[in-house]
Short mmCIF file of N, CA and C in Angstrom, two decimals:
data_model
loop_
_atom_site.label_atom_id
_atom_site.label_comp_id
_atom_site.label_asym_id
_atom_site.label_seq_id
_atom_site.Cartn_x
_atom_site.Cartn_y
_atom_site.Cartn_z
N THR A 677 55.50 107.30 59.25
CA THR A 677 56.09 108.08 58.17
C THR A 677 57.35 107.40 57.69
N HIS A 678 57.69 107.64 56.45
CA HIS A 678 58.89 107.06 55.86
C HIS A 678 59.99 108.11 55.80
N ALA A 679 61.22 107.65 56.01
CA ALA A 679 62.36 108.56 55.89
C ALA A 679 62.58 108.86 54.40
N ALA A 680 63.19 110.01 54.16
CA ALA A 680 63.52 110.35 52.77
C ALA A 680 64.47 109.30 52.22
N LYS A 681 64.45 109.13 50.92
CA LYS A 681 65.28 108.12 50.27
C LYS A 681 66.74 108.27 50.71
N GLY A 682 67.32 107.17 51.18
CA GLY A 682 68.72 107.18 51.60
C GLY A 682 68.92 107.45 53.08
N GLU A 683 67.90 108.00 53.76
CA GLU A 683 68.04 108.26 55.20
C GLU A 683 67.76 106.97 55.97
N PRO A 684 68.54 106.73 57.02
CA PRO A 684 68.33 105.50 57.80
C PRO A 684 67.03 105.56 58.60
N ILE A 685 66.44 104.40 58.79
CA ILE A 685 65.26 104.27 59.63
C ILE A 685 65.67 103.42 60.83
N ALA A 686 65.33 103.88 62.01
CA ALA A 686 65.69 103.14 63.23
C ALA A 686 64.47 102.40 63.76
N TYR A 687 64.68 101.17 64.17
CA TYR A 687 63.66 100.35 64.79
C TYR A 687 64.18 99.88 66.14
N LYS A 688 63.27 99.67 67.07
CA LYS A 688 63.66 99.14 68.36
C LYS A 688 63.53 97.61 68.31
N LEU A 689 64.56 96.93 68.76
CA LEU A 689 64.58 95.48 68.76
C LEU A 689 64.01 94.97 70.08
N TYR A 690 63.03 94.10 69.99
CA TYR A 690 62.41 93.50 71.18
C TYR A 690 62.99 92.10 71.34
N VAL A 691 63.63 91.84 72.46
CA VAL A 691 64.31 90.57 72.68
C VAL A 691 63.81 89.94 73.97
N ARG A 692 63.58 88.63 73.92
CA ARG A 692 63.23 87.88 75.12
C ARG A 692 64.30 86.83 75.34
N SER A 693 64.57 86.53 76.59
CA SER A 693 65.64 85.60 76.91
C SER A 693 65.29 84.85 78.18
N ASP A 694 65.70 83.60 78.24
CA ASP A 694 65.53 82.81 79.45
C ASP A 694 66.58 83.26 80.46
N GLN A 695 66.29 83.05 81.73
CA GLN A 695 67.24 83.41 82.77
C GLN A 695 67.79 82.17 83.45
N THR A 696 68.99 82.31 83.98
CA THR A 696 69.61 81.25 84.75
C THR A 696 68.85 81.09 86.07
N PRO A 697 68.47 79.86 86.44
CA PRO A 697 67.81 79.68 87.73
C PRO A 697 68.76 80.04 88.88
N ILE A 698 68.36 80.97 89.71
CA ILE A 698 69.17 81.43 90.84
C ILE A 698 68.32 81.27 92.11
N PRO A 699 68.76 80.50 93.09
CA PRO A 699 67.94 80.29 94.29
C PRO A 699 67.51 81.59 94.99
N GLU A 700 68.34 82.62 94.94
CA GLU A 700 67.99 83.89 95.61
C GLU A 700 66.95 84.68 94.83
N SER A 701 66.71 84.33 93.58
CA SER A 701 65.68 84.98 92.78
C SER A 701 64.38 84.24 93.07
N ARG A 702 63.55 84.84 93.93
CA ARG A 702 62.41 84.10 94.45
C ARG A 702 61.26 85.01 94.86
N VAL A 703 60.15 84.38 95.13
CA VAL A 703 58.97 85.07 95.67
C VAL A 703 58.83 84.61 97.11
N THR A 704 58.74 85.57 98.03
CA THR A 704 58.55 85.25 99.44
C THR A 704 57.35 86.05 99.96
N LEU A 705 56.98 85.81 101.19
CA LEU A 705 55.88 86.56 101.80
C LEU A 705 56.44 87.60 102.76
N MET A 706 55.86 88.80 102.71
CA MET A 706 56.24 89.88 103.61
C MET A 706 55.40 89.78 104.89
N ASP A 707 55.78 90.54 105.89
CA ASP A 707 54.97 90.62 107.11
C ASP A 707 53.75 91.51 106.89
N ASP A 708 53.86 92.47 105.94
CA ASP A 708 52.73 93.35 105.62
C ASP A 708 51.58 92.53 105.06
N VAL A 709 50.36 92.94 105.39
CA VAL A 709 49.18 92.23 104.88
C VAL A 709 48.36 93.14 103.97
N ASP A 710 47.58 92.52 103.11
CA ASP A 710 46.70 93.28 102.23
C ASP A 710 45.37 93.56 102.93
N ARG A 711 44.40 94.10 102.22
CA ARG A 711 43.13 94.48 102.84
C ARG A 711 42.31 93.27 103.28
N PHE A 712 42.70 92.07 102.85
CA PHE A 712 42.02 90.85 103.25
C PHE A 712 42.75 90.13 104.38
N GLY A 713 43.83 90.75 104.89
CA GLY A 713 44.59 90.15 105.97
C GLY A 713 45.60 89.11 105.51
N GLN A 714 45.80 88.98 104.21
CA GLN A 714 46.76 88.02 103.67
C GLN A 714 48.12 88.68 103.50
N ARG A 715 49.17 87.93 103.81
CA ARG A 715 50.52 88.48 103.65
C ARG A 715 50.79 88.79 102.18
N LYS A 716 51.44 89.90 101.93
CA LYS A 716 51.76 90.33 100.57
C LYS A 716 52.98 89.59 100.04
N ALA A 717 53.00 89.40 98.74
CA ALA A 717 54.14 88.75 98.09
C ALA A 717 55.25 89.76 97.83
N LYS A 718 56.47 89.28 97.92
CA LYS A 718 57.65 90.10 97.64
C LYS A 718 58.48 89.39 96.58
N LEU A 719 58.72 90.06 95.47
CA LEU A 719 59.51 89.48 94.40
C LEU A 719 60.95 89.96 94.50
N ASN A 720 61.88 89.04 94.57
CA ASN A 720 63.30 89.35 94.53
C ASN A 720 63.81 88.80 93.20
N TRP A 721 63.79 89.65 92.16
CA TRP A 721 64.13 89.24 90.81
C TRP A 721 65.57 89.65 90.52
N ILE A 722 66.40 88.66 90.23
CA ILE A 722 67.82 88.91 89.99
C ILE A 722 68.15 88.59 88.54
N VAL A 723 68.72 89.55 87.85
CA VAL A 723 69.24 89.31 86.50
C VAL A 723 70.75 89.21 86.66
N SER A 724 71.28 88.03 86.40
CA SER A 724 72.71 87.80 86.64
C SER A 724 73.57 88.37 85.51
N ALA A 725 74.84 88.49 85.80
CA ALA A 725 75.81 88.93 84.78
C ALA A 725 75.80 87.96 83.60
N GLU A 726 75.64 86.67 83.88
CA GLU A 726 75.57 85.66 82.82
C GLU A 726 74.33 85.88 81.93
N ASP A 727 73.19 86.20 82.56
CA ASP A 727 71.97 86.48 81.80
C ASP A 727 72.18 87.68 80.87
N ARG A 728 72.77 88.70 81.42
CA ARG A 728 73.02 89.92 80.66
C ARG A 728 73.95 89.64 79.47
N GLU A 729 75.00 88.86 79.71
CA GLU A 729 75.94 88.53 78.64
C GLU A 729 75.30 87.64 77.58
N ASN A 730 74.46 86.68 78.01
CA ASN A 730 73.76 85.83 77.06
C ASN A 730 72.85 86.65 76.15
N LEU A 731 72.15 87.60 76.73
CA LEU A 731 71.28 88.46 75.95
C LEU A 731 72.09 89.31 74.98
N ARG A 732 73.16 89.89 75.47
CA ARG A 732 74.03 90.72 74.63
C ARG A 732 74.62 89.91 73.48
N ARG A 733 75.08 88.69 73.77
CA ARG A 733 75.66 87.84 72.74
C ARG A 733 74.62 87.46 71.69
N GLY A 734 73.40 87.20 72.11
CA GLY A 734 72.33 86.90 71.17
C GLY A 734 72.05 88.06 70.23
N VAL A 735 72.06 89.27 70.77
CA VAL A 735 71.84 90.46 69.94
C VAL A 735 73.00 90.63 68.96
N ILE A 736 74.23 90.35 69.40
CA ILE A 736 75.40 90.45 68.52
C ILE A 736 75.25 89.47 67.36
N LEU A 737 74.89 88.23 67.64
CA LEU A 737 74.73 87.22 66.58
C LEU A 737 73.63 87.63 65.60
N PHE A 738 72.52 88.15 66.14
CA PHE A 738 71.44 88.63 65.29
C PHE A 738 71.94 89.78 64.41
N GLY A 739 72.68 90.70 65.01
CA GLY A 739 73.21 91.84 64.26
C GLY A 739 74.17 91.41 63.16
N GLN A 740 74.99 90.41 63.44
CA GLN A 740 75.91 89.90 62.42
C GLN A 740 75.15 89.31 61.24
N GLU A 741 74.07 88.61 61.52
CA GLU A 741 73.27 88.02 60.45
C GLU A 741 72.57 89.10 59.63
N ILE A 742 72.01 90.09 60.30
CA ILE A 742 71.36 91.21 59.60
C ILE A 742 72.37 91.91 58.69
N ALA A 743 73.57 92.15 59.20
CA ALA A 743 74.61 92.81 58.41
C ALA A 743 75.05 91.94 57.23
N SER A 744 75.19 90.63 57.45
CA SER A 744 75.63 89.75 56.36
C SER A 744 74.61 89.67 55.23
N LEU A 745 73.36 89.89 55.56
CA LEU A 745 72.30 89.89 54.55
C LEU A 745 72.12 91.26 53.90
N GLY A 746 72.87 92.24 54.39
CA GLY A 746 72.77 93.59 53.84
C GLY A 746 71.47 94.29 54.20
N LEU A 747 70.86 93.89 55.31
CA LEU A 747 69.58 94.47 55.71
C LEU A 747 69.71 95.65 56.66
N GLY A 748 70.88 95.88 57.19
CA GLY A 748 71.05 96.99 58.12
C GLY A 748 72.09 96.68 59.17
N ARG A 749 72.05 97.48 60.21
CA ARG A 749 72.98 97.32 61.33
C ARG A 749 72.19 97.29 62.62
N VAL A 750 72.75 96.63 63.62
CA VAL A 750 72.13 96.56 64.94
C VAL A 750 73.09 97.17 65.94
N LYS A 751 72.60 98.15 66.69
CA LYS A 751 73.40 98.76 67.75
C LYS A 751 73.26 97.90 69.00
N VAL A 752 74.39 97.44 69.51
CA VAL A 752 74.41 96.54 70.65
C VAL A 752 74.94 97.29 71.86
N PHE A 753 74.27 97.12 73.00
CA PHE A 753 74.79 97.74 74.22
C PHE A 753 76.09 97.05 74.59
N SER A 754 77.02 97.84 75.10
CA SER A 754 78.34 97.28 75.45
C SER A 754 78.31 96.68 76.85
N GLU A 755 79.37 95.98 77.18
CA GLU A 755 79.46 95.38 78.51
C GLU A 755 79.43 96.43 79.61
N ASP A 756 79.88 97.64 79.30
CA ASP A 756 79.94 98.71 80.30
C ASP A 756 78.66 99.53 80.39
N ASP A 757 77.78 99.40 79.41
CA ASP A 757 76.53 100.16 79.42
C ASP A 757 75.63 99.70 80.56
N ALA A 758 74.81 100.60 81.03
CA ALA A 758 73.81 100.23 82.02
C ALA A 758 72.78 99.32 81.36
N TRP A 759 72.14 98.48 82.16
CA TRP A 759 71.09 97.62 81.64
C TRP A 759 70.01 98.53 81.06
N PRO A 760 69.50 98.24 79.85
CA PRO A 760 68.52 99.13 79.23
C PRO A 760 67.33 99.41 80.16
N THR A 761 66.95 100.67 80.25
CA THR A 761 65.87 101.06 81.18
C THR A 761 64.53 100.45 80.80
N GLU A 762 64.37 100.06 79.53
CA GLU A 762 63.11 99.46 79.10
C GLU A 762 63.00 98.00 79.51
N SER A 763 64.07 97.43 80.07
CA SER A 763 64.08 96.02 80.43
C SER A 763 63.03 95.73 81.49
N ARG A 764 62.34 94.63 81.28
CA ARG A 764 61.35 94.20 82.26
C ARG A 764 61.10 92.71 82.05
N GLY A 765 60.49 92.11 83.03
CA GLY A 765 60.15 90.69 82.92
C GLY A 765 58.93 90.49 82.05
N GLY A 766 58.63 89.25 81.77
CA GLY A 766 57.50 88.93 80.92
C GLY A 766 56.22 88.67 81.69
N TYR A 767 56.22 88.98 82.96
CA TYR A 767 55.05 88.81 83.83
C TYR A 767 54.66 87.35 83.99
N HIS A 768 55.60 86.47 83.82
CA HIS A 768 55.40 85.05 84.07
C HIS A 768 56.46 84.63 85.08
N HIS A 769 56.24 84.91 86.34
CA HIS A 769 57.23 84.55 87.35
C HIS A 769 57.09 83.05 87.62
N MET A 770 58.04 82.32 87.09
CA MET A 770 58.00 80.86 87.16
C MET A 770 59.13 80.32 88.00
N GLY A 771 59.02 79.06 88.34
CA GLY A 771 60.11 78.41 89.05
C GLY A 771 60.06 78.56 90.55
N THR A 772 58.95 79.01 91.11
CA THR A 772 58.89 79.20 92.56
C THR A 772 58.67 77.91 93.33
N THR A 773 58.21 76.86 92.64
CA THR A 773 58.10 75.52 93.24
C THR A 773 58.73 74.52 92.27
N ARG A 774 59.98 74.74 91.95
CA ARG A 774 60.68 73.98 90.90
C ARG A 774 60.61 72.47 91.08
N MET A 775 60.53 71.80 89.92
CA MET A 775 60.51 70.35 89.88
C MET A 775 61.95 69.82 89.89
N HIS A 776 62.21 68.88 90.78
CA HIS A 776 63.50 68.21 90.82
C HIS A 776 63.35 66.93 91.64
N SER A 777 64.08 65.89 91.27
CA SER A 777 64.00 64.63 92.01
C SER A 777 64.62 64.75 93.40
N ASP A 778 65.54 65.69 93.57
CA ASP A 778 66.21 65.91 94.85
C ASP A 778 65.48 67.01 95.63
N PRO A 779 64.92 66.69 96.79
CA PRO A 779 64.18 67.70 97.56
C PRO A 779 65.00 68.91 98.00
N THR A 780 66.32 68.79 97.98
CA THR A 780 67.14 69.95 98.33
C THR A 780 67.31 70.91 97.14
N LYS A 781 66.91 70.47 95.95
CA LYS A 781 67.05 71.28 94.75
C LYS A 781 65.72 71.67 94.12
N GLY A 782 64.63 71.15 94.65
CA GLY A 782 63.32 71.46 94.10
C GLY A 782 62.24 71.24 95.14
N VAL A 783 61.04 71.68 94.81
CA VAL A 783 59.91 71.61 95.73
C VAL A 783 59.01 70.42 95.42
N VAL A 784 58.86 70.11 94.11
CA VAL A 784 58.00 68.99 93.71
C VAL A 784 58.80 67.94 92.95
N ASP A 785 58.27 66.71 92.95
CA ASP A 785 58.92 65.64 92.20
C ASP A 785 58.40 65.63 90.76
N SER A 786 58.74 64.62 89.98
CA SER A 786 58.36 64.57 88.57
C SER A 786 56.86 64.41 88.35
N ASN A 787 56.13 64.06 89.41
CA ASN A 787 54.67 63.98 89.32
C ASN A 787 53.99 65.21 89.93
N CYS A 788 54.77 66.25 90.18
CA CYS A 788 54.28 67.51 90.75
C CYS A 788 53.82 67.38 92.20
N LEU A 789 54.21 66.29 92.85
CA LEU A 789 53.90 66.10 94.27
C LEU A 789 54.95 66.82 95.10
N ILE A 790 54.50 67.61 96.06
CA ILE A 790 55.43 68.32 96.93
C ILE A 790 56.20 67.29 97.76
N HIS A 791 57.52 67.42 97.74
CA HIS A 791 58.38 66.49 98.48
C HIS A 791 57.93 66.41 99.94
N GLY A 792 57.83 65.18 100.45
CA GLY A 792 57.48 64.97 101.85
C GLY A 792 55.98 64.99 102.11
N MET A 793 55.16 65.23 101.11
CA MET A 793 53.71 65.26 101.28
C MET A 793 53.11 64.02 100.63
N ARG A 794 51.90 63.67 101.04
CA ARG A 794 51.25 62.49 100.47
C ARG A 794 50.20 62.83 99.42
N ASN A 795 49.60 63.99 99.50
CA ASN A 795 48.50 64.29 98.60
C ASN A 795 48.43 65.80 98.33
N PHE A 796 49.56 66.39 98.01
CA PHE A 796 49.61 67.84 97.77
C PHE A 796 50.40 68.06 96.49
N TYR A 797 49.67 68.35 95.42
CA TYR A 797 50.26 68.51 94.10
C TYR A 797 50.21 69.97 93.66
N VAL A 798 51.13 70.34 92.80
CA VAL A 798 51.17 71.68 92.22
C VAL A 798 51.19 71.53 90.70
N ALA A 799 50.24 72.17 90.03
CA ALA A 799 50.23 72.12 88.57
C ALA A 799 50.25 73.56 88.06
N GLY A 800 51.31 73.93 87.44
CA GLY A 800 51.42 75.28 86.90
C GLY A 800 52.85 75.58 86.55
N SER A 801 53.08 76.78 86.07
CA SER A 801 54.42 77.16 85.63
C SER A 801 55.40 77.34 86.78
N SER A 802 54.91 77.32 88.00
CA SER A 802 55.84 77.44 89.13
C SER A 802 56.77 76.24 89.23
N VAL A 803 56.41 75.10 88.61
CA VAL A 803 57.27 73.93 88.69
C VAL A 803 58.34 73.92 87.60
N PHE A 804 58.28 74.85 86.66
CA PHE A 804 59.28 74.90 85.59
C PHE A 804 60.62 75.34 86.15
N THR A 805 61.69 74.70 85.71
CA THR A 805 63.02 75.15 86.08
C THR A 805 63.37 76.41 85.32
N THR A 806 63.04 76.41 84.03
CA THR A 806 63.21 77.60 83.20
C THR A 806 61.98 77.72 82.32
N TYR A 807 61.85 78.83 81.64
CA TYR A 807 60.63 79.03 80.85
C TYR A 807 60.89 79.20 79.36
N SER A 808 62.10 79.25 78.94
CA SER A 808 62.46 79.34 77.52
C SER A 808 61.96 80.59 76.84
N ALA A 809 61.68 81.63 77.59
CA ALA A 809 61.32 82.93 77.05
C ALA A 809 60.06 82.90 76.19
N TRP A 810 59.14 82.04 76.52
CA TRP A 810 57.94 81.95 75.71
C TRP A 810 56.72 81.79 76.59
N ASN A 811 55.54 82.03 76.03
CA ASN A 811 54.30 81.92 76.78
C ASN A 811 54.12 80.49 77.29
N PRO A 812 53.80 80.33 78.57
CA PRO A 812 53.78 79.00 79.17
C PRO A 812 52.46 78.24 79.07
N THR A 813 51.43 78.82 78.48
CA THR A 813 50.09 78.26 78.57
C THR A 813 49.99 76.82 78.06
N LEU A 814 50.51 76.52 76.87
CA LEU A 814 50.38 75.16 76.33
C LEU A 814 51.13 74.15 77.19
N THR A 815 52.29 74.53 77.70
CA THR A 815 53.05 73.62 78.55
C THR A 815 52.31 73.38 79.87
N ILE A 816 51.69 74.42 80.41
CA ILE A 816 50.89 74.26 81.65
C ILE A 816 49.73 73.31 81.39
N MET A 817 49.07 73.46 80.25
CA MET A 817 47.95 72.56 79.92
C MET A 817 48.42 71.12 79.82
N ALA A 818 49.54 70.89 79.13
CA ALA A 818 50.07 69.54 78.98
C ALA A 818 50.45 68.96 80.34
N LEU A 819 51.09 69.77 81.16
CA LEU A 819 51.49 69.33 82.49
C LEU A 819 50.26 68.98 83.34
N SER A 820 49.22 69.78 83.25
CA SER A 820 47.99 69.54 84.01
C SER A 820 47.30 68.25 83.57
N LEU A 821 47.28 68.00 82.26
CA LEU A 821 46.69 66.76 81.76
C LEU A 821 47.50 65.55 82.21
N ARG A 822 48.82 65.70 82.18
CA ARG A 822 49.70 64.61 82.65
C ARG A 822 49.46 64.34 84.13
N LEU A 823 49.33 65.40 84.93
CA LEU A 823 49.07 65.25 86.36
C LEU A 823 47.70 64.60 86.59
N ALA A 824 46.70 64.99 85.82
CA ALA A 824 45.37 64.39 85.97
C ALA A 824 45.42 62.89 85.69
N ASP A 825 46.17 62.51 84.64
CA ASP A 825 46.33 61.07 84.35
C ASP A 825 47.01 60.36 85.50
N HIS A 826 48.03 60.99 86.06
CA HIS A 826 48.76 60.38 87.18
C HIS A 826 47.83 60.20 88.39
N ILE A 827 47.13 61.24 88.76
CA ILE A 827 46.23 61.16 89.93
C ILE A 827 45.11 60.14 89.67
N GLY A 828 44.62 60.12 88.43
CA GLY A 828 43.56 59.17 88.08
C GLY A 828 44.01 57.72 88.15
N SER A 829 45.31 57.49 88.04
CA SER A 829 45.83 56.13 88.07
C SER A 829 46.15 55.64 89.48
N LEU A 830 46.02 56.53 90.47
CA LEU A 830 46.34 56.14 91.85
C LEU A 830 45.29 55.25 92.47
#
């Protein structure tokens, strides 16, 4: 339905944002097992104060642009407001086997080989350091093709 002429119309703004890689934000295994006897996964997802401020600042900049164009106003949550209850992840938990040349900072090297292993590769979004707030499928495909070329050249 449309508001009467002159009445404001409110829309909900959907925002996605990348998160700062935090070592404590991780997936681990619990002692509890599922019906197949496999240990269950436990997600410890941390949204840092920096992540929250980056998101808030992005909304402010968007709101300033909307206002400068005369298209409306954007209500921004303040620093003191609780994190919006609608907040949730994008269901792409990435970075659990991060790529890094230093084994103390990552799980796999630039060829997706697990540090200290001879023939154990990981191909998927778990090797991403960050995900850039977007669907990872094309990057996973490119990474997999690159890994296949690497393994094929051995």
